[in-house]
PDB file of C-alpha atoms in Angstrom:
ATOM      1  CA  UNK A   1      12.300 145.659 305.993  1.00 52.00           C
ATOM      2  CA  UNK A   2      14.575 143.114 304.133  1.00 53.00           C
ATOM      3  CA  UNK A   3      12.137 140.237 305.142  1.00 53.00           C
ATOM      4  CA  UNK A   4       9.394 142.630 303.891  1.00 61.00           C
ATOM      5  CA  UNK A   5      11.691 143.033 300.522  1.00 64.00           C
ATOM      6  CA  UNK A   6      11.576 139.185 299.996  1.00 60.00           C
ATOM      7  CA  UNK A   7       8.501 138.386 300.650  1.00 60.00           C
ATOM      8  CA  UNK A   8       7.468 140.998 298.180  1.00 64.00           C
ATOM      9  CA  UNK A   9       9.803 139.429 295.705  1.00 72.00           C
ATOM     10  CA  UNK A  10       8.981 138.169 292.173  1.00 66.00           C
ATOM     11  CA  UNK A  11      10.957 134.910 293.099  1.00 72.00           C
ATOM     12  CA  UNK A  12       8.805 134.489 296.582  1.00 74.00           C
ATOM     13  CA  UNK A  13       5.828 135.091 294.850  1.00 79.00           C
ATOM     14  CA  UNK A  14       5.824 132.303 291.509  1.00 79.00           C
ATOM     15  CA  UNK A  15       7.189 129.619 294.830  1.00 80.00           C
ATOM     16  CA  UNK A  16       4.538 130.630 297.278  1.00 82.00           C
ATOM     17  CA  UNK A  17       1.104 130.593 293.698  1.00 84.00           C
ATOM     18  CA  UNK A  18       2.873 127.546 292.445  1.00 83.00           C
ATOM     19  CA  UNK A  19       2.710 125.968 296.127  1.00 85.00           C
ATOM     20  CA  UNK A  20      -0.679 127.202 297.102  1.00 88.00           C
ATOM     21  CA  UNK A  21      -2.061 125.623 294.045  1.00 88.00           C
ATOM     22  CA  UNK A  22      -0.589 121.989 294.338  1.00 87.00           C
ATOM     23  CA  UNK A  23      -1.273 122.298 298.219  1.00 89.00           C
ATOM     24  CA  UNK A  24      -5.166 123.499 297.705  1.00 90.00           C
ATOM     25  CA  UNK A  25      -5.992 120.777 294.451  1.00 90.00           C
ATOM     26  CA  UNK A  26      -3.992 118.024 296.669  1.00 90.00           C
ATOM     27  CA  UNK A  27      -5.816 118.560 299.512  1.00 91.00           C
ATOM     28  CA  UNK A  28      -9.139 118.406 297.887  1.00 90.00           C
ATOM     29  CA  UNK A  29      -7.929 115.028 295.895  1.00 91.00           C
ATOM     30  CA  UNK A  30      -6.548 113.530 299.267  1.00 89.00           C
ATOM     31  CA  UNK A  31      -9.881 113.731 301.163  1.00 89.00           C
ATOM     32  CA  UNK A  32     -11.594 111.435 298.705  1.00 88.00           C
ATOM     33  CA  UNK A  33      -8.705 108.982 298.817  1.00 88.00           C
ATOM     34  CA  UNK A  34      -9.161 109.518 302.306  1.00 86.00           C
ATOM     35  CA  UNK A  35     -13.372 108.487 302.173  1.00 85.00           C
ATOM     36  CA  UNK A  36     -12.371 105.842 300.155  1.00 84.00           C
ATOM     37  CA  UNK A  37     -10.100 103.980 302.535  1.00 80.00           C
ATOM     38  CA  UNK A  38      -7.032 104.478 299.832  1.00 80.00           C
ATOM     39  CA  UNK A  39      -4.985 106.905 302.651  1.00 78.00           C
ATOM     40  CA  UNK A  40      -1.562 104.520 301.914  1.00 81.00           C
ATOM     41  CA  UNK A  41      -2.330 104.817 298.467  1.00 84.00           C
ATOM     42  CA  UNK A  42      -0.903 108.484 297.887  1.00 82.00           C
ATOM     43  CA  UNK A  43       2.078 107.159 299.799  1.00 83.00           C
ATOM     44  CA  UNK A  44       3.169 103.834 297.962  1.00 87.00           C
ATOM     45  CA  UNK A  45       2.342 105.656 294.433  1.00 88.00           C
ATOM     46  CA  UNK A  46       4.502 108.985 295.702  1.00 88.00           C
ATOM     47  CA  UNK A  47       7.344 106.412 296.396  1.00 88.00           C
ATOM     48  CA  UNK A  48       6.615 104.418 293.262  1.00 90.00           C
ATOM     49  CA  UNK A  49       6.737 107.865 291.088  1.00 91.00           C
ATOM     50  CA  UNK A  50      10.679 108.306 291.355  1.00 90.00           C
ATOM     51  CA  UNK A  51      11.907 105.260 289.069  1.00 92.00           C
ATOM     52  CA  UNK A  52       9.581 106.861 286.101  1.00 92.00           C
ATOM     53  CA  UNK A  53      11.665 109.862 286.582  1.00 90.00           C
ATOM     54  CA  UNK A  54      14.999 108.373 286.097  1.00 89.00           C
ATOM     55  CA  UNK A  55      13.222 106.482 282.988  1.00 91.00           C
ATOM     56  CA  UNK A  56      12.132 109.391 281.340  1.00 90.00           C
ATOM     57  CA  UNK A  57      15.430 111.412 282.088  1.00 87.00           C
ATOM     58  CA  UNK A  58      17.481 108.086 280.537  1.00 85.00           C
ATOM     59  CA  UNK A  59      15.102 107.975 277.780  1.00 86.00           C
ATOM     60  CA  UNK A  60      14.548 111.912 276.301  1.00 84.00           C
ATOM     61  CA  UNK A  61      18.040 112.789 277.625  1.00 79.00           C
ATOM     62  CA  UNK A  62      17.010 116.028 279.042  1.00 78.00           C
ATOM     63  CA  UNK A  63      15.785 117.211 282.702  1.00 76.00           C
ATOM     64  CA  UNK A  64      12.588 118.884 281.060  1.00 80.00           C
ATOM     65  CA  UNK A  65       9.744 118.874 283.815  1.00 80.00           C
ATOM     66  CA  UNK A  66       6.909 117.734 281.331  1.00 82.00           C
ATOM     67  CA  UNK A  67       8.905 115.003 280.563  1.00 87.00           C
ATOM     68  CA  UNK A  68       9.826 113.751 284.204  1.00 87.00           C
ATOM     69  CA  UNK A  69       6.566 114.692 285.414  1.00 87.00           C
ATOM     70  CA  UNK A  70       5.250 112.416 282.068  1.00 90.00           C
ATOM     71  CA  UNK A  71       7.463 109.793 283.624  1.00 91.00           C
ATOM     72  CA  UNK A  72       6.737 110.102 286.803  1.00 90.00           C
ATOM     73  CA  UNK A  73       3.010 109.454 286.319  1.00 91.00           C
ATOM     74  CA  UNK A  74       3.402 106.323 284.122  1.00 92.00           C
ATOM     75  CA  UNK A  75       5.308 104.784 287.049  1.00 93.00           C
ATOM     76  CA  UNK A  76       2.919 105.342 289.615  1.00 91.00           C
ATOM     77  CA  UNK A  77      -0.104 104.098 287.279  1.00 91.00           C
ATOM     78  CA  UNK A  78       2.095 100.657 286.569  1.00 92.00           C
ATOM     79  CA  UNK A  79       2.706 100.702 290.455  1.00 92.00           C
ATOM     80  CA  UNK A  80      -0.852 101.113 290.975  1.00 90.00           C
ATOM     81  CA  UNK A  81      -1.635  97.964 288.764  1.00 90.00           C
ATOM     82  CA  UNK A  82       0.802  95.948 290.072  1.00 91.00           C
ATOM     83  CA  UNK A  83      -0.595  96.693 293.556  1.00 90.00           C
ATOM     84  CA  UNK A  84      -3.934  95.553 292.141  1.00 86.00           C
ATOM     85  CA  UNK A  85      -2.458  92.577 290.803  1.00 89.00           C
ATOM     86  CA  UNK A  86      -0.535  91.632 293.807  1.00 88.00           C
ATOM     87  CA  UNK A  87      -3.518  92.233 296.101  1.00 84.00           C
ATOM     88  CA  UNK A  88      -5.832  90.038 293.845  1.00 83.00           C
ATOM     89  CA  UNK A  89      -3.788  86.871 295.944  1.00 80.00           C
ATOM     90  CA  UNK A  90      -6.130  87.098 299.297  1.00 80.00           C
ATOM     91  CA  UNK A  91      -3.243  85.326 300.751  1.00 82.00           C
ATOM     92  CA  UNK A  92      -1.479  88.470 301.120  1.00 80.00           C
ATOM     93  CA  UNK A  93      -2.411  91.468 303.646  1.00 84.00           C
ATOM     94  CA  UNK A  94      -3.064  94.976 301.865  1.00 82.00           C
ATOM     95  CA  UNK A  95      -0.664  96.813 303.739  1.00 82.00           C
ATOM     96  CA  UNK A  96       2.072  94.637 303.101  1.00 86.00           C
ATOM     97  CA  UNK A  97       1.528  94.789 299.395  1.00 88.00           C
ATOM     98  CA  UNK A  98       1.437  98.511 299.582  1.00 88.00           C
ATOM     99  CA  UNK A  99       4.601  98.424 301.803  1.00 87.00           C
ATOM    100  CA  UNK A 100       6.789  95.959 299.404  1.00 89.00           C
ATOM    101  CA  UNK A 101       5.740  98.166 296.038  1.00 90.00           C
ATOM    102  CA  UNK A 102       6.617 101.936 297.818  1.00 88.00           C
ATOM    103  CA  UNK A 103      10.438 100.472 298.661  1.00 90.00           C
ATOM    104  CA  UNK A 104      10.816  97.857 295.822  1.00 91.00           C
ATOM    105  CA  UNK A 105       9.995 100.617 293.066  1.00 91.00           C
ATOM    106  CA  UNK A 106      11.203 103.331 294.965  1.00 90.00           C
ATOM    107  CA  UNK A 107      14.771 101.156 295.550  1.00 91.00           C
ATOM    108  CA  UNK A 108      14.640 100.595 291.335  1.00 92.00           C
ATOM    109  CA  UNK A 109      14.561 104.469 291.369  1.00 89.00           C
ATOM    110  CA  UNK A 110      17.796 105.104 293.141  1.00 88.00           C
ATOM    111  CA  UNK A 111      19.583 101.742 291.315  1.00 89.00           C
ATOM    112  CA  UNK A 112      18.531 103.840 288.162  1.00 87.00           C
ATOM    113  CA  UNK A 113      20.063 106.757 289.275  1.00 85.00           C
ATOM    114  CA  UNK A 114      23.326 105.192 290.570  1.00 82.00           C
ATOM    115  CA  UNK A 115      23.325 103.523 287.435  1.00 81.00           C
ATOM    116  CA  UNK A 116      23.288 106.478 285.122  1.00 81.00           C
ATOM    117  CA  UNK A 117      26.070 108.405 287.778  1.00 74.00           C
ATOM    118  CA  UNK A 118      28.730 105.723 286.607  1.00 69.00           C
ATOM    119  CA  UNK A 119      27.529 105.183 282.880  1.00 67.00           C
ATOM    120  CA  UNK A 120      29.504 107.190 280.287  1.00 68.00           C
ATOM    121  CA  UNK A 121      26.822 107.724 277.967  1.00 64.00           C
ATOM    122  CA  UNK A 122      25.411 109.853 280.367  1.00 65.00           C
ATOM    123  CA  UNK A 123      29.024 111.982 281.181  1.00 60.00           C
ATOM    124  CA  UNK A 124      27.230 114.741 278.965  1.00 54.00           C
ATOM    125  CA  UNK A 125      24.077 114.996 280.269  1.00 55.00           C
ATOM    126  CA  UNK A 126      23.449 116.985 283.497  1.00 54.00           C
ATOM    127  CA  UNK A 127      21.990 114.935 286.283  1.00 55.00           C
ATOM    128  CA  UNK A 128      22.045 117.334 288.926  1.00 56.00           C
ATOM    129  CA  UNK A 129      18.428 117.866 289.089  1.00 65.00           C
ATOM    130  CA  UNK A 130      17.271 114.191 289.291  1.00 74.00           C
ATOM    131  CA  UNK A 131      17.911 113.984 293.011  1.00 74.00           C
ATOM    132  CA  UNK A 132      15.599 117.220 293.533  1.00 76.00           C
ATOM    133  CA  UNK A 133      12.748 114.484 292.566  1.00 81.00           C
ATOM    134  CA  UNK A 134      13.574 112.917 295.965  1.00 80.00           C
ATOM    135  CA  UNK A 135      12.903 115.555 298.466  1.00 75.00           C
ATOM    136  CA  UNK A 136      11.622 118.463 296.568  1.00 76.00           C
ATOM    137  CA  UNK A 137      13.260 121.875 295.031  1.00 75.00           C
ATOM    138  CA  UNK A 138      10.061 124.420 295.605  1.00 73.00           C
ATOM    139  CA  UNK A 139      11.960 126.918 296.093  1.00 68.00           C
ATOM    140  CA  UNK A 140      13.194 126.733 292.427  1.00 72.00           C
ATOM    141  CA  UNK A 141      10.596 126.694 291.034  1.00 76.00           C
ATOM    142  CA  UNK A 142      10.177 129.048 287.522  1.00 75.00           C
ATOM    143  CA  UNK A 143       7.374 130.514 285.958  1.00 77.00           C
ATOM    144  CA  UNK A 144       7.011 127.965 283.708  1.00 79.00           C
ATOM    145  CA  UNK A 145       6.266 125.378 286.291  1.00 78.00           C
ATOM    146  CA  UNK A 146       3.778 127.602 287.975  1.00 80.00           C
ATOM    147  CA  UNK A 147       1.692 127.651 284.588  1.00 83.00           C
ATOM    148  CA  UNK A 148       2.531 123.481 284.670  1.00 82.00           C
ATOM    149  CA  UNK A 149       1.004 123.513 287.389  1.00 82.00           C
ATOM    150  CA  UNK A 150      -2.020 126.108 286.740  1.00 83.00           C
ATOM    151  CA  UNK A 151      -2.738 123.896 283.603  1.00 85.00           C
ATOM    152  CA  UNK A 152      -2.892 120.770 285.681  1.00 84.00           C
ATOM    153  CA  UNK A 153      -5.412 122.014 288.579  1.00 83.00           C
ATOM    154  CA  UNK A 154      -7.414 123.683 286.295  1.00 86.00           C
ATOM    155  CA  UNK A 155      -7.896 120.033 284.483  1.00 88.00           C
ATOM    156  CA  UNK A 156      -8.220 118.511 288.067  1.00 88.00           C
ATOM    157  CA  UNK A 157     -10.778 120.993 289.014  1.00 87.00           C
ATOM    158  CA  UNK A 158     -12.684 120.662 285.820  1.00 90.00           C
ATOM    159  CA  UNK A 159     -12.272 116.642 286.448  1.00 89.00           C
ATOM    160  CA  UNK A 160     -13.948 117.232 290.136  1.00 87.00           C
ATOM    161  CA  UNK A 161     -16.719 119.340 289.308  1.00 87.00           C
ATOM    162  CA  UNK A 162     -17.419 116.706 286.802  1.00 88.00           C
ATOM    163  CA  UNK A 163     -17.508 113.456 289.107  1.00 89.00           C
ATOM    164  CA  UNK A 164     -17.549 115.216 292.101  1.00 85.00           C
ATOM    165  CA  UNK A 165     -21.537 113.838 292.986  1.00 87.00           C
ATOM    166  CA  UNK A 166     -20.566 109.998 291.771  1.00 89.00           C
ATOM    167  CA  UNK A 167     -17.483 110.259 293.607  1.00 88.00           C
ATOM    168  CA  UNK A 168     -18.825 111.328 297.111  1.00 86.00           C
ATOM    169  CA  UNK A 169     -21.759 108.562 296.493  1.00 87.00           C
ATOM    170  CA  UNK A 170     -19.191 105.793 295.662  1.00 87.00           C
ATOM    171  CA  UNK A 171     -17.329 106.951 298.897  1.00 83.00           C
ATOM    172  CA  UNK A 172     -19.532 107.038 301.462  1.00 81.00           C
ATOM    173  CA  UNK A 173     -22.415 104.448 300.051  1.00 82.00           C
ATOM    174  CA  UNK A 174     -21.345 102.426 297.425  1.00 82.00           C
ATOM    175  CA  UNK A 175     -24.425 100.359 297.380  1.00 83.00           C
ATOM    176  CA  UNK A 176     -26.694 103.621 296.624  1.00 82.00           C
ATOM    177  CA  UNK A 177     -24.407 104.525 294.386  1.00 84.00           C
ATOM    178  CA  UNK A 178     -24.624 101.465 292.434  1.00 84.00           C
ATOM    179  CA  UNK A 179     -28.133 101.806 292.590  1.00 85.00           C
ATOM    180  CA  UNK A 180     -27.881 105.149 290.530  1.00 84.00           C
ATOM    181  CA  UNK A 181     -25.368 103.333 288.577  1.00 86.00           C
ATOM    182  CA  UNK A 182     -23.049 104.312 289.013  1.00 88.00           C
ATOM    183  CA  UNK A 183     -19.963 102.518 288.367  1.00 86.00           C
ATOM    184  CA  UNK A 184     -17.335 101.833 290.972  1.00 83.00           C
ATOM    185  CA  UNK A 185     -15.181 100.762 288.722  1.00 84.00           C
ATOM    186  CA  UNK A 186     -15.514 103.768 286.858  1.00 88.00           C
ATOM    187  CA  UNK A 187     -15.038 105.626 289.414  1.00 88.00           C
ATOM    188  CA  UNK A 188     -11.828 104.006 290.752  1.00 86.00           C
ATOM    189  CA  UNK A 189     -10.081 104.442 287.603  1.00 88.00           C
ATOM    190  CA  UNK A 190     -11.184 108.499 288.280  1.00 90.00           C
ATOM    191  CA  UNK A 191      -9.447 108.722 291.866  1.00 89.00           C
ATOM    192  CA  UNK A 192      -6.571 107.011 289.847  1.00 89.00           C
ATOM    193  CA  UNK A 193      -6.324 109.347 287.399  1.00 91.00           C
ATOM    194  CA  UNK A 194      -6.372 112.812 289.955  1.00 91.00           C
ATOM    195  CA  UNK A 195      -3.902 110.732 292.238  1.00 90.00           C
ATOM    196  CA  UNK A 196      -1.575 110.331 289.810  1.00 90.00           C
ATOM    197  CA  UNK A 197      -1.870 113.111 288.341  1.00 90.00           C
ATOM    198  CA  UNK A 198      -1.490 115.197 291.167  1.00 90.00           C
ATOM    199  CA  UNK A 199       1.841 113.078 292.401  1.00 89.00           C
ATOM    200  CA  UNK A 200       3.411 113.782 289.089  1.00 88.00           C
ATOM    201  CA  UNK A 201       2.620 118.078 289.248  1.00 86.00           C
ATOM    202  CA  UNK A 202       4.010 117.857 292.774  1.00 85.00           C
ATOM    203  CA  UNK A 203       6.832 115.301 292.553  1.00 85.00           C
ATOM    204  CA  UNK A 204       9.211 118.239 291.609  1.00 81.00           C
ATOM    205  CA  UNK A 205       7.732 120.576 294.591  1.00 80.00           C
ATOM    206  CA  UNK A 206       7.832 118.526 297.511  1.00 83.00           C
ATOM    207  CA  UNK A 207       9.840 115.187 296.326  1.00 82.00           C
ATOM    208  CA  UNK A 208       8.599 111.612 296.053  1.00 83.00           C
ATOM    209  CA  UNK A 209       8.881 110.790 299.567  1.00 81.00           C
ATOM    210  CA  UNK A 210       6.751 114.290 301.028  1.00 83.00           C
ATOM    211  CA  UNK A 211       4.545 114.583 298.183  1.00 86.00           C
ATOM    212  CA  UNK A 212       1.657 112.539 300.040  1.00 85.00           C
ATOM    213  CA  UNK A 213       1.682 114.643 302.832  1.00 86.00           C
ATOM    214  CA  UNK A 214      -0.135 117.100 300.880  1.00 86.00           C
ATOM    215  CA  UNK A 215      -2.576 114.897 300.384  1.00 88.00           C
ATOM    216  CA  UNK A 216      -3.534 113.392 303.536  1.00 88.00           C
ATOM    217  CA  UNK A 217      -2.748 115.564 306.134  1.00 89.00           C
ATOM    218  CA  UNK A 218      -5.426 118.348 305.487  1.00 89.00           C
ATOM    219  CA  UNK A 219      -8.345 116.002 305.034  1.00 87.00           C
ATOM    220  CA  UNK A 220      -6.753 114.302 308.721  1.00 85.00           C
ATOM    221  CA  UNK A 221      -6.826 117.491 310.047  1.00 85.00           C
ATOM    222  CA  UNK A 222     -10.631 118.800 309.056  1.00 83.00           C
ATOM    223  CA  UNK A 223     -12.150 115.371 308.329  1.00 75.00           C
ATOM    224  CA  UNK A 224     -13.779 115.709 311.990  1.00 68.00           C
ATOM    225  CA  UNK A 225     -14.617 118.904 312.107  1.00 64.00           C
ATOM    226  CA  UNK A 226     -17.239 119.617 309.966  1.00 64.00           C
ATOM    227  CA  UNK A 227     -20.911 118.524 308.561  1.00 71.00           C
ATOM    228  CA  UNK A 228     -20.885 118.511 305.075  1.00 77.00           C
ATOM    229  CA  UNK A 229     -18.432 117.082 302.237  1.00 81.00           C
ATOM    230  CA  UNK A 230     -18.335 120.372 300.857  1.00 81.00           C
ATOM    231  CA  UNK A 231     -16.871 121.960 304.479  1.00 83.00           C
ATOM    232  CA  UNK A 232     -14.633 119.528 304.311  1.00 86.00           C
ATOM    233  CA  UNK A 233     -13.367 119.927 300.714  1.00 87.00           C
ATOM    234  CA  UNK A 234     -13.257 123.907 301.620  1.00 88.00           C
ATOM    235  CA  UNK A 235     -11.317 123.562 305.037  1.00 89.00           C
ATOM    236  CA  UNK A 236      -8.675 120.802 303.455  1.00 90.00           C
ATOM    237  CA  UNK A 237      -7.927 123.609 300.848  1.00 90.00           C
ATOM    238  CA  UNK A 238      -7.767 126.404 302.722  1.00 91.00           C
ATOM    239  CA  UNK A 239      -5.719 124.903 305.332  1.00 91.00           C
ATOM    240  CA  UNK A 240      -3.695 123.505 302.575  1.00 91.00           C
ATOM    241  CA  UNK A 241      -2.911 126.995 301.142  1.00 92.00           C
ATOM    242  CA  UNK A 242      -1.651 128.733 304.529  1.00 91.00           C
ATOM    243  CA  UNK A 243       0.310 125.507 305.301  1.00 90.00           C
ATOM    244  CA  UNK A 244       1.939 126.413 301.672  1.00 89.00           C
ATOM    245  CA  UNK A 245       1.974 130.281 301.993  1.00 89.00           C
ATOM    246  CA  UNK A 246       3.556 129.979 305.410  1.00 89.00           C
ATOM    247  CA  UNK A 247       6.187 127.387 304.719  1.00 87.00           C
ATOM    248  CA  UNK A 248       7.124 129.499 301.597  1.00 86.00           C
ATOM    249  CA  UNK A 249       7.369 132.889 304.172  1.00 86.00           C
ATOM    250  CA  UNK A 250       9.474 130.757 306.494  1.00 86.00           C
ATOM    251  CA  UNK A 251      12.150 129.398 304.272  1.00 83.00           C
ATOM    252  CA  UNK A 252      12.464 132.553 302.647  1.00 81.00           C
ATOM    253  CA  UNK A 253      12.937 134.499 305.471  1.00 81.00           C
ATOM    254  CA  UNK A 254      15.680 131.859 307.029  1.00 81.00           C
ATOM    255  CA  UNK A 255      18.179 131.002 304.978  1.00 79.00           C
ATOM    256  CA  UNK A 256      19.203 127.229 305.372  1.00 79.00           C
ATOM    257  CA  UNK A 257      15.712 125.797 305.417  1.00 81.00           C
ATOM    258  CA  UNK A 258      14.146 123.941 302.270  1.00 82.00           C
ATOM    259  CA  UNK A 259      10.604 125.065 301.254  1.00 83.00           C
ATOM    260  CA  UNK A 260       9.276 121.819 300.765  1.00 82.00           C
ATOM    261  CA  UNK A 261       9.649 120.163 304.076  1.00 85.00           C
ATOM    262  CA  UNK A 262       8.669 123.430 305.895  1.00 87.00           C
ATOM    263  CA  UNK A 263       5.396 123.310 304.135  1.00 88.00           C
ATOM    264  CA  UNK A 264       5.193 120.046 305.541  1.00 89.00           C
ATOM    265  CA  UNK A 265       5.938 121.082 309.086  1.00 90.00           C
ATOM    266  CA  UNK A 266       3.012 123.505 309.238  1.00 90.00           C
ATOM    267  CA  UNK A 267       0.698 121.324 307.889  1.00 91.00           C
ATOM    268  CA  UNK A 268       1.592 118.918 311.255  1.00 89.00           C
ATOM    269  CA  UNK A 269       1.301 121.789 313.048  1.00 91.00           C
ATOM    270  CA  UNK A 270      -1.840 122.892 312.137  1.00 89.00           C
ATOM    271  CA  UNK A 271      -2.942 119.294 312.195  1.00 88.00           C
ATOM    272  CA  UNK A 272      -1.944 118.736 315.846  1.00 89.00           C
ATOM    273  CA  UNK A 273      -3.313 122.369 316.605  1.00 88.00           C
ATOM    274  CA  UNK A 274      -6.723 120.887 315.610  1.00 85.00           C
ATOM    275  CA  UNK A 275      -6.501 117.325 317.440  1.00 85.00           C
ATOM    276  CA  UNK A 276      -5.631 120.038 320.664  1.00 86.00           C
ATOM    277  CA  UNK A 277      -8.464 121.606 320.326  1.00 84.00           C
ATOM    278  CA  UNK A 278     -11.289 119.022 319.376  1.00 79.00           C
ATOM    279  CA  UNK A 279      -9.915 117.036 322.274  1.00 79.00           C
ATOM    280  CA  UNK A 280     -10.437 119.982 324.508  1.00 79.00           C
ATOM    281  CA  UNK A 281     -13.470 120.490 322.894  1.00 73.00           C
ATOM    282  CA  UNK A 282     -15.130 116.999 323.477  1.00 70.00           C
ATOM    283  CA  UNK A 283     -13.654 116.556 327.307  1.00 68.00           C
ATOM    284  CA  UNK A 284     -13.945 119.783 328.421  1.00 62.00           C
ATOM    285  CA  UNK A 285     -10.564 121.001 329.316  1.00 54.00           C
ATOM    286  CA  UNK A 286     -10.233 123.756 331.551  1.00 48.00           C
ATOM    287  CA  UNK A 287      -7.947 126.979 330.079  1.00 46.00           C
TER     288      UNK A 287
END
């Protein structure tokens, strides 16, 4: 009956909407990236997100979440151009580029941070909620981030069911797509612009370093499975949302056991579940 209590609980419920909304937009997001062969992209710009926060907190003084989140997603779109810029020298491999911006800018985040610890213009200022950045805080999350948040996918979703037709051309055949003219370009600077945007509404929830689990793992998971973009987009979500709404249940229920990462756990869960059984399914195992 107590577990009944908190699940029921106004607290449980803003964590678990606020969670299933970033998880379900996310997951939609992440299978383009996915399509598009940008899968280490959500990563290095997750990483790349946390300096931005420590920028914004230094500059407005005040742990406001529009602001960090504001921060948060000008660091990732410089970390995105420098990638492009760094990736522009063919002498270099992609992956390393990728590799040396997620730990050089996420590094400059936690210099930042150390710096602002031991600086005395800063002795009046809380800082306590600049490491929640890092790893996530969903579990205190307040109604005011859970209309953030509703303000932000409802943008992204109005964003998808704009471009949704160019960007599933661009992804799967660019040359038809530039046949309907369709810009790639264009179209590059869109996946940009629901990437970061995304990163910076979930930074808070799930941290820097998690925050691009949500939005590869359920396109990995259903990517396989079905026939039809639209299946896909449907399954990523959905999966998505229980992932969220059963990480939630979990770390409420236990105490000791952040919401963030358990969301995370049942989303590799649920992805393994589903390499199990396609496996089975294509050789045939015997129950």
């Amino acid at each position: 009956m107590a577990v009944m209590r908190l699940l029921y609980s106004y607290d449980f419920l803003v964590v678990a909407s606020g969670a299933a909304l970033l998880a379900a937009i996310a997951a939609v997001i992440g299978c383009f990236s996915i399509y598009r062969g940008q899968s280490l992209i959500g990563d290095a710009l997750g990483h790349a997100s946390y300096p931005g926060v420590v920028l914004a907190f230094m500059l407005f003084r005040s742990r406001n979440p529009l602001f960090l989140c504001l921060g948060a997603a000008a660091s990732a779109a410089f970390a995105y151009a420098l990638i492009l810029w760094l990736q522009s020298d063919r002498r270099l491999a992609p992956d390393a580029v990728l590799a040396t911006v997620l730990s050089g800018m996420f590094g400059l985040g936690m210099v930042l941070k150390t710096r602002i610890q031991g600086d005395p213009g800063f002795q009046n200022v809380s800082q306590s909620g600049l490491r929640l950045y890092i790893f996530g805080s969903a579990a205190f999350m307040t109604r005011r981030d859970v209309w953030m948040l509703l303000g932000g996918a409802a943008l992204l979703f109005l964003l998808l069911l704009l471009f949704r037709r160019p960007l599933q051309y661009s992804s799967f055949d660019p040359g038809y797509a530039a046949s309907l003219g369709i810009s790639e370009r264009g179209m590059g600077a869109v996946m940009l612009f629901l990437t970061v945007t995304v990163i910076a509404l979930g930074i808070r929830t799930v941290g820097a370093i998690l925050i691009s689990a949500f939005l590869l793992m359920p396109g990995v998971a259903v990517s396989g499975g079905a026939r039809s973009i639209g299946a896909v987009l449907c399954r990523a979500a959905g999966m998505a949302v229980f992932s969220a709404l059963f990480g939630c249940a979990v770390s409420t229920a236990v105490p000791g056991i952040s919401t963030g990462p358990m969301m995370i756990v049942w989303m590799g869960l649920f992805t393994l579940l589903v390499f199990v059984w396609r496996r089975r399914k294509e050789h045939g195992w015997e129950s």
